[in-house]
């Protein structure tokens, strides 16, 4: 086949296949755009998940036990999210183990932390009022859930009867 036969053959091929390749190109472009959109959506959801996780980590380390309870409840809920990776779950479990050791290290008596400027805190022991006892029990429950492998959502986030919601726990 010489150059003289090439151009008529190429023209015949183009007439046959260009009408097919045009729509296939549009379909391929649409698929790429769709997958790019899904990837961006997932990345945005993951970024928002991480913002909530950062808040929960900060709140769980708060000297205010109610804020700490809210942070632990959110951490437990985030741990069960489909956006949480295996590494995230392990990190939350280690945080729970550390918090459990800190709670157990305080002994059976009550301890109240008072925050001081510069990051220092004082610890006072004494009789525990009933409300503080309930709060301490809720903190222990959240820490145990975080340290354990249970994947159930936190009742504090679900707002079940008799338990505060995150907003209520955070505002007191």
mmCIF file of N, CA, C and O in Angstrom, residues 60-66 68-69 72 76 94-113 123 125 128 132-147:
data_model
loop_
_atom_site.group_PDB
_atom_site.id
_atom_site.type_symbol
_atom_site.label_atom_id
_atom_site.label_comp_id
_atom_site.label_asym_id
_atom_site.label_seq_id
_atom_site.Cartn_x
_atom_site.Cartn_y
_atom_site.Cartn_z
ATOM 1 N N UNK A 60 -11.578 17.004 74.899
ATOM 2 C CA UNK A 60 -11.394 15.870 75.808
ATOM 3 C C UNK A 60 -10.251 16.105 76.784
ATOM 4 O O UNK A 60 -10.217 15.510 77.852
ATOM 5 N N UNK A 61 -9.325 16.983 76.436
ATOM 6 C CA UNK A 61 -8.209 17.303 77.332
ATOM 7 C C UNK A 61 -8.500 18.497 78.227
ATOM 8 O O UNK A 61 -7.636 18.921 78.991
ATOM 9 N N UNK A 62 -9.701 19.025 78.148
ATOM 10 C CA UNK A 62 -10.072 20.200 78.925
ATOM 11 C C UNK A 62 -10.079 19.904 80.421
ATOM 12 O O UNK A 62 -10.392 18.790 80.846
ATOM 13 N N UNK A 63 -9.773 20.918 81.222
ATOM 14 C CA UNK A 63 -9.848 20.780 82.670
ATOM 15 C C UNK A 63 -11.299 20.786 83.132
ATOM 16 O O UNK A 63 -11.607 20.298 84.218
ATOM 17 N N UNK A 64 -12.195 21.325 82.300
ATOM 18 C CA UNK A 64 -13.622 21.332 82.609
ATOM 19 C C UNK A 64 -14.182 19.938 82.318
ATOM 20 O O UNK A 64 -14.178 19.494 81.176
ATOM 21 N N UNK A 65 -14.659 19.224 83.344
ATOM 22 C CA UNK A 65 -15.110 17.847 83.123
ATOM 23 C C UNK A 65 -16.293 17.734 82.158
ATOM 24 O O UNK A 65 -16.402 16.762 81.427
ATOM 25 N N UNK A 66 -17.165 18.721 82.123
ATOM 26 C CA UNK A 66 -18.305 18.659 81.199
ATOM 27 C C UNK A 66 -17.833 18.805 79.754
ATOM 28 O O UNK A 66 -18.322 18.119 78.868
ATOM 29 N N UNK A 68 -14.840 18.045 78.749
ATOM 30 C CA UNK A 68 -14.096 16.820 78.507
ATOM 31 C C UNK A 68 -15.040 15.668 78.158
ATOM 32 O O UNK A 68 -14.768 14.879 77.246
ATOM 33 N N UNK A 69 -16.175 15.600 78.849
ATOM 34 C CA UNK A 69 -17.176 14.573 78.561
ATOM 35 C C UNK A 69 -17.710 14.735 77.140
ATOM 36 O O UNK A 69 -17.826 13.762 76.395
ATOM 37 N N UNK A 72 -15.033 13.571 74.699
ATOM 38 C CA UNK A 72 -14.922 12.111 74.656
ATOM 39 C C UNK A 72 -16.107 11.487 73.919
ATOM 40 O O UNK A 72 -15.943 10.517 73.166
ATOM 41 N N UNK A 76 -15.829 9.242 70.541
ATOM 42 C CA UNK A 76 -16.431 7.914 70.397
ATOM 43 C C UNK A 76 -17.304 7.839 69.162
ATOM 44 O O UNK A 76 -17.326 6.822 68.464
ATOM 45 N N UNK A 94 -5.794 4.551 71.779
ATOM 46 C CA UNK A 94 -4.651 4.883 72.634
ATOM 47 C C UNK A 94 -4.948 6.087 73.524
ATOM 48 O O UNK A 94 -4.520 6.126 74.682
ATOM 49 N N UNK A 95 -5.673 7.046 72.997
ATOM 50 C CA UNK A 95 -6.082 8.194 73.815
ATOM 51 C C UNK A 95 -6.975 7.702 74.945
ATOM 52 O O UNK A 95 -6.835 8.134 76.096
ATOM 53 N N UNK A 96 -7.904 6.793 74.635
ATOM 54 C CA UNK A 96 -8.781 6.237 75.659
ATOM 55 C C UNK A 96 -8.016 5.457 76.716
ATOM 56 O O UNK A 96 -8.304 5.568 77.906
ATOM 57 N N UNK A 97 -7.018 4.679 76.284
ATOM 58 C CA UNK A 97 -6.202 3.921 77.242
ATOM 59 C C UNK A 97 -5.444 4.882 78.154
ATOM 60 O O UNK A 97 -5.394 4.693 79.376
ATOM 61 N N UNK A 98 -4.883 5.932 77.571
ATOM 62 C CA UNK A 98 -4.155 6.924 78.362
ATOM 63 C C UNK A 98 -5.086 7.629 79.342
ATOM 64 O O UNK A 98 -4.745 7.818 80.511
ATOM 65 N N UNK A 99 -6.271 8.003 78.880
ATOM 66 C CA UNK A 99 -7.238 8.667 79.753
ATOM 67 C C UNK A 99 -7.699 7.725 80.860
ATOM 68 O O UNK A 99 -7.867 8.141 82.015
ATOM 69 N N UNK A 100 -7.885 6.449 80.513
ATOM 70 C CA UNK A 100 -8.288 5.472 81.530
ATOM 71 C C UNK A 100 -7.210 5.331 82.588
ATOM 72 O O UNK A 100 -7.496 5.300 83.784
ATOM 73 N N UNK A 101 -5.946 5.261 82.163
ATOM 74 C CA UNK A 101 -4.848 5.174 83.127
ATOM 75 C C UNK A 101 -4.800 6.400 84.017
ATOM 76 O O UNK A 101 -4.539 6.306 85.214
ATOM 77 N N UNK A 102 -5.076 7.571 83.445
ATOM 78 C CA UNK A 102 -5.090 8.803 84.237
ATOM 79 C C UNK A 102 -6.230 8.785 85.237
ATOM 80 O O UNK A 102 -6.053 9.164 86.390
ATOM 81 N N UNK A 103 -7.418 8.313 84.803
ATOM 82 C CA UNK A 103 -8.549 8.229 85.723
ATOM 83 C C UNK A 103 -8.287 7.217 86.826
ATOM 84 O O UNK A 103 -8.582 7.461 87.988
ATOM 85 N N UNK A 104 -7.732 6.065 86.461
ATOM 86 C CA UNK A 104 -7.433 5.043 87.469
ATOM 87 C C UNK A 104 -6.294 5.474 88.368
ATOM 88 O O UNK A 104 -6.239 5.107 89.535
ATOM 89 N N UNK A 105 -5.381 6.254 87.842
ATOM 90 C CA UNK A 105 -4.258 6.752 88.634
ATOM 91 C C UNK A 105 -4.706 7.697 89.725
ATOM 92 O O UNK A 105 -4.033 7.874 90.734
ATOM 93 N N UNK A 106 -5.900 8.304 89.544
ATOM 94 C CA UNK A 106 -6.423 9.231 90.543
ATOM 95 C C UNK A 106 -6.962 8.516 91.763
ATOM 96 O O UNK A 106 -7.286 9.150 92.755
ATOM 97 N N UNK A 107 -7.054 7.180 91.722
ATOM 98 C CA UNK A 107 -7.565 6.432 92.865
ATOM 99 C C UNK A 107 -9.077 6.461 92.902
ATOM 100 O O UNK A 107 -9.742 6.945 92.010
ATOM 101 N N UNK A 108 -9.644 5.969 94.015
ATOM 102 C CA UNK A 108 -11.096 5.898 94.119
ATOM 103 C C UNK A 108 -11.681 7.196 94.654
ATOM 104 O O UNK A 108 -12.869 7.420 94.552
ATOM 105 N N UNK A 109 -10.856 8.059 95.237
ATOM 106 C CA UNK A 109 -11.353 9.340 95.721
ATOM 107 C C UNK A 109 -11.588 10.281 94.580
ATOM 108 O O UNK A 109 -11.181 10.068 93.463
ATOM 109 N N UNK A 110 -12.261 11.375 94.897
ATOM 110 C CA UNK A 110 -12.548 12.330 93.832
ATOM 111 C C UNK A 110 -11.384 13.285 93.678
ATOM 112 O O UNK A 110 -10.683 13.607 94.630
ATOM 113 N N UNK A 111 -11.172 13.732 92.481
ATOM 114 C CA UNK A 111 -10.168 14.751 92.223
ATOM 115 C C UNK A 111 -10.807 15.822 91.365
ATOM 116 O O UNK A 111 -11.574 15.533 90.464
ATOM 117 N N UNK A 112 -10.503 17.051 91.695
ATOM 118 C CA UNK A 112 -11.004 18.180 90.938
ATOM 119 C C UNK A 112 -9.802 18.972 90.476
ATOM 120 O O UNK A 112 -8.944 19.340 91.274
ATOM 121 N N UNK A 113 -9.724 19.226 89.196
ATOM 122 C CA UNK A 113 -8.617 19.995 88.655
ATOM 123 C C UNK A 113 -9.024 21.442 88.530
ATOM 124 O O UNK A 113 -10.109 21.750 88.073
ATOM 125 N N UNK A 123 -4.652 19.977 91.926
ATOM 126 C CA UNK A 123 -5.577 18.875 92.126
ATOM 127 C C UNK A 123 -6.001 18.896 93.575
ATOM 128 O O UNK A 123 -5.175 18.945 94.488
ATOM 129 N N UNK A 125 -8.578 17.024 96.471
ATOM 130 C CA UNK A 125 -9.380 15.845 96.768
ATOM 131 C C UNK A 125 -10.389 16.204 97.836
ATOM 132 O O UNK A 125 -10.145 17.069 98.673
ATOM 133 N N UNK A 128 -17.209 14.005 97.017
ATOM 134 C CA UNK A 128 -17.714 14.242 95.669
ATOM 135 C C UNK A 128 -19.227 14.456 95.720
ATOM 136 O O UNK A 128 -19.952 13.593 96.175
ATOM 137 N N UNK A 132 -21.324 15.658 90.532
ATOM 138 C CA UNK A 132 -19.951 15.383 90.104
ATOM 139 C C UNK A 132 -19.737 13.881 89.971
ATOM 140 O O UNK A 132 -19.026 13.431 89.077
ATOM 141 N N UNK A 133 -20.365 13.106 90.852
ATOM 142 C CA UNK A 133 -20.239 11.657 90.776
ATOM 143 C C UNK A 133 -20.853 11.124 89.479
ATOM 144 O O UNK A 133 -20.278 10.252 88.830
ATOM 145 N N UNK A 134 -21.996 11.658 89.113
ATOM 146 C CA UNK A 134 -22.641 11.243 87.854
ATOM 147 C C UNK A 134 -21.760 11.628 86.685
ATOM 148 O O UNK A 134 -21.573 10.849 85.743
ATOM 149 N N UNK A 135 -21.184 12.826 86.738
ATOM 150 C CA UNK A 135 -20.301 13.289 85.667
ATOM 151 C C UNK A 135 -19.050 12.411 85.596
ATOM 152 O O UNK A 135 -18.618 12.028 84.509
ATOM 153 N N UNK A 136 -18.488 12.064 86.752
ATOM 154 C CA UNK A 136 -17.303 11.205 86.774
ATOM 155 C C UNK A 136 -17.632 9.817 86.216
ATOM 156 O O UNK A 136 -16.829 9.236 85.478
ATOM 157 N N UNK A 137 -18.814 9.300 86.547
ATOM 158 C CA UNK A 137 -19.228 8.005 85.994
ATOM 159 C C UNK A 137 -19.383 8.078 84.481
ATOM 160 O O UNK A 137 -18.985 7.167 83.758
ATOM 161 N N UNK A 138 -19.965 9.176 84.004
ATOM 162 C CA UNK A 138 -20.133 9.349 82.556
ATOM 163 C C UNK A 138 -18.776 9.470 81.869
ATOM 164 O O UNK A 138 -18.568 8.919 80.787
ATOM 165 N N UNK A 139 -17.841 10.182 82.511
ATOM 166 C CA UNK A 139 -16.484 10.294 81.960
ATOM 167 C C UNK A 139 -15.826 8.928 81.883
ATOM 168 O O UNK A 139 -15.222 8.573 80.875
ATOM 169 N N UNK A 140 -15.940 8.151 82.958
ATOM 170 C CA UNK A 140 -15.358 6.809 82.967
ATOM 171 C C UNK A 140 -15.965 5.938 81.861
ATOM 172 O O UNK A 140 -15.258 5.208 81.185
ATOM 173 N N UNK A 141 -17.277 6.039 81.692
ATOM 174 C CA UNK A 141 -17.956 5.245 80.665
ATOM 175 C C UNK A 141 -17.449 5.619 79.267
ATOM 176 O O UNK A 141 -17.165 4.741 78.446
ATOM 177 N N UNK A 142 -17.308 6.918 79.016
ATOM 178 C CA UNK A 142 -16.834 7.363 77.709
ATOM 179 C C UNK A 142 -15.380 6.939 77.482
ATOM 180 O O UNK A 142 -15.008 6.530 76.386
ATOM 181 N N UNK A 143 -14.562 7.028 78.519
ATOM 182 C CA UNK A 143 -13.158 6.619 78.400
ATOM 183 C C UNK A 143 -13.067 5.123 78.141
ATOM 184 O O UNK A 143 -12.287 4.675 77.299
ATOM 185 N N UNK A 144 -13.869 4.333 78.835
ATOM 186 C CA UNK A 144 -13.870 2.886 78.616
ATOM 187 C C UNK A 144 -14.307 2.540 77.196
ATOM 188 O O UNK A 144 -13.745 1.670 76.553
ATOM 189 N N UNK A 145 -15.312 3.259 76.706
ATOM 190 C CA UNK A 145 -15.784 3.029 75.341
ATOM 191 C C UNK A 145 -14.698 3.388 74.334
ATOM 192 O O UNK A 145 -14.496 2.680 73.353
ATOM 193 N N UNK A 146 -14.013 4.496 74.589
ATOM 194 C CA UNK A 146 -12.967 4.940 73.678
ATOM 195 C C UNK A 146 -11.785 3.974 73.706
ATOM 196 O O UNK A 146 -11.193 3.674 72.674
ATOM 197 N N UNK A 147 -11.447 3.469 74.878
ATOM 198 C CA UNK A 147 -10.306 2.560 75.015
ATOM 199 C C UNK A 147 -10.642 1.166 74.500
ATOM 200 O O UNK A 147 -9.762 0.438 74.052
#
